[in-house]
XYZ file of N, CA, C and O in Angstrom:
236
model
N -3.809 15.183 10.188
C -3.322 13.548 9.795
C -2.981 12.598 10.708
O -3.255 11.576 10.504
N -3.304 12.882 11.983
C -2.934 11.902 13.037
C -3.662 10.937 12.877
O -3.758 9.425 13.587
N -5.062 11.207 12.696
C -6.119 10.232 12.510
C -6.137 9.456 11.443
O -7.387 8.583 11.421
N -5.487 9.633 10.648
C -5.414 8.276 9.727
C -4.508 7.391 9.529
O -3.268 7.399 10.229
N -5.286 6.105 9.892
C -4.696 4.994 10.308
C -4.835 3.591 9.091
O -5.766 3.536 8.729
N -3.864 3.420 9.119
C -3.553 2.355 8.078
C -4.610 1.198 8.018
O -4.702 0.309 9.291
N -5.424 0.847 7.135
C -6.548 -0.464 7.082
C -6.101 -1.765 7.205
O -6.386 -2.728 7.566
N -4.784 -1.455 6.880
C -4.043 -2.818 6.677
C -2.872 -3.381 7.978
O -3.089 -4.364 8.420
N -2.285 -2.320 8.392
C -1.075 -2.827 9.194
C -1.248 -2.096 10.696
O -0.862 -2.214 11.733
N -2.540 -1.031 10.668
C -2.899 -0.179 12.074
C -1.937 0.656 12.310
O -2.551 1.388 13.432
N -0.743 1.117 11.835
C -0.086 2.032 11.783
C -0.580 3.557 11.142
O -1.279 3.451 10.239
N -0.107 4.665 11.723
C -0.239 6.151 11.758
C 0.130 6.136 9.819
O 1.164 5.635 9.625
N -0.737 6.881 8.993
C -0.362 7.278 7.622
C 0.036 8.652 7.711
O -0.898 9.707 8.135
N 1.161 8.829 7.040
C 1.493 10.542 6.748
C 1.218 10.834 5.094
O 2.302 10.857 4.779
N 0.087 10.769 5.154
C -0.128 11.290 3.435
C -0.954 12.373 3.480
O -2.113 12.586 4.595
N -1.328 12.826 2.219
C -2.302 13.801 2.181
C -3.654 13.333 2.313
O -3.646 11.653 2.132
N -4.544 13.817 2.465
C -6.036 13.359 2.513
C -6.373 12.619 1.309
O -6.733 11.435 1.195
N -6.267 13.278 0.175
C -6.644 12.753 -1.291
C -5.522 11.302 -1.451
O -6.503 10.295 -1.662
N -4.369 11.427 -1.337
C -3.484 10.371 -1.265
C -4.130 9.071 -0.152
O -3.967 8.052 -0.505
N -4.041 9.486 0.808
C -4.808 8.253 1.841
C -6.230 7.869 1.334
O -6.288 6.432 1.343
N -7.134 8.582 0.749
C -8.115 7.919 -0.068
C -7.655 7.160 -1.209
O -8.421 6.121 -1.522
N -6.958 7.475 -1.875
C -6.540 7.013 -3.284
C -5.817 5.279 -3.176
O -6.208 4.668 -3.493
N -5.205 5.479 -1.963
C -4.512 4.252 -1.348
C -5.189 3.621 -0.528
O -5.006 2.525 0.194
N -6.870 3.723 -0.494
C -7.978 2.664 -0.062
C -7.495 2.982 1.652
O -7.557 2.021 2.457
N -6.994 4.035 2.112
C -6.993 4.343 3.627
C -5.811 3.387 4.215
O -5.578 3.077 5.223
N -4.525 3.116 2.979
C -3.587 2.673 3.617
C -1.979 3.198 3.374
O -2.510 4.270 2.569
N -0.995 2.864 3.797
C 0.565 3.310 3.135
C 0.164 2.795 1.821
O 0.051 1.859 1.483
N 1.215 3.586 1.138
C 1.421 3.046 -0.508
C 1.847 1.808 -0.034
O 1.716 0.634 -1.115
N 2.977 1.105 0.432
C 3.389 0.098 0.555
C 2.393 -0.942 0.946
O 2.215 -1.848 0.265
N 1.685 -1.047 1.983
C 0.608 -1.904 2.367
C -0.722 -1.886 1.448
O -1.063 -2.954 0.731
N -0.709 -0.569 0.289
C -1.834 -0.928 -0.788
C -1.088 -1.664 -1.838
O -1.892 -2.827 -2.271
N -0.011 -1.453 -1.995
C 0.826 -2.250 -3.102
C 0.992 -3.604 -2.705
O 0.521 -4.648 -3.885
N 1.230 -4.322 -1.446
C 1.110 -5.633 -1.309
C -0.186 -6.229 -1.530
O -0.445 -7.251 -1.575
N -1.050 -5.317 -0.962
C -2.468 -6.234 -0.884
C -2.919 -6.163 -2.290
O -3.944 -7.269 -2.279
N -2.728 -4.939 -3.177
C -3.562 -5.432 -4.281
C -2.529 -5.531 -5.382
O -2.969 -6.371 -6.228
N -1.554 -4.670 -5.741
C -0.897 -5.243 -6.925
C -0.334 -6.607 -6.729
O 0.092 -7.146 -7.811
N 0.364 -7.115 -5.694
C 0.911 -8.505 -5.555
C -0.305 -9.526 -6.062
O 0.104 -10.118 -6.651
N -1.412 -9.350 -5.602
C -2.547 -10.332 -6.115
C -2.756 -10.282 -7.235
O -3.255 -11.060 -7.877
N -2.598 -8.734 -7.799
C -2.948 -8.945 -9.239
C -2.006 -8.993 -10.141
O -2.541 -9.819 -11.575
N -0.696 -9.323 -9.760
C 0.611 -9.560 -11.037
C 1.002 -11.124 -10.648
O 1.195 -11.568 -11.740
N 1.020 -11.250 -9.276
C 1.803 -12.492 -9.018
C 0.736 -13.302 -7.803
O 1.407 -12.700 -6.545
N -0.170 -13.980 -8.099
C -1.359 -14.244 -6.903
C 0.108 -15.153 -5.812
O 0.830 -16.047 -6.623
N -0.283 -14.552 -4.848
C 0.206 -15.814 -3.731
C 1.727 -15.231 -3.290
O 2.347 -15.790 -2.688
N 2.134 -14.326 -4.022
C 3.695 -13.352 -4.066
C 3.768 -13.167 -2.059
O 2.995 -12.770 -1.647
N 5.191 -13.506 -1.876
C 5.445 -13.027 -0.897
C 5.833 -11.297 -0.395
O 6.147 -11.085 -1.697
N 5.405 -11.024 0.399
C 6.201 -9.412 0.317
C 7.464 -9.329 -0.034
O 7.762 -8.068 -0.192
N 8.042 -9.836 0.584
C 9.604 -9.875 0.036
C 9.904 -10.256 -1.329
O 11.098 -10.150 -1.437
N 9.072 -10.626 -2.332
C 9.674 -10.853 -3.262
C 8.984 -9.615 -4.068
O 8.048 -9.068 -4.326
N 9.846 -9.319 -5.334
C 10.186 -8.178 -6.013
C 9.021 -8.864 -7.007
O 9.130 -9.611 -7.531
N 7.502 -8.023 -7.201
C 6.685 -8.408 -8.384
C 7.053 -7.875 -9.566
O 6.476 -7.997 -10.458
N 8.024 -7.285 -9.854
C 8.442 -6.749 -11.399
C 7.816 -5.403 -11.527
O 8.458 -4.497 -12.531
N 6.830 -4.637 -10.738
C 6.826 -3.505 -10.716
C 7.767 -2.428 -10.554
O 8.513 -2.778 -9.448
N 8.124 -1.384 -11.247
C 9.297 -0.930 -10.801
C 9.011 0.013 -9.716
O 10.196 0.644 -9.132
N 7.988 0.205 -9.029
C 7.752 0.743 -8.028
C 7.549 0.216 -6.680
O 7.327 0.207 -5.773
N 7.755 -1.345 -6.701
C 7.386 -2.373 -5.819
C 8.406 -2.198 -4.839
O 9.685 -1.864 -5.082
N 7.996 -1.718 -3.652
C 8.854 -1.758 -1.770
C 9.767 -2.864 -1.953
O 11.038 -2.845 -1.739
N 9.450 -4.028 -2.655
C 10.245 -5.347 -2.434
C 11.527 -5.178 -3.398
O 12.604 -5.751 -2.889
N 11.266 -4.194 -4.369
C 12.532 -4.623 -5.296
C 13.587 -3.436 -5.273
O 14.679 -3.416 -5.675
N 13.231 -2.605 -4.295
C 14.399 -1.570 -3.508
C 15.347 -1.827 -2.946
O 15.297 -2.676 -2.181
């Protein structure tokens, strides 16, 4: 899995190959910030909870 690099932040991703592909070759957090924040609250900052129960900013 060492060759799995996040398309958003450039860091190594430690997910199964299947999850890596599901999350568009990103960490879950990067995927969430790139797509879910834009979908639910355009222009939202990454440190703002978007209201999704799995939002990393809400933890």
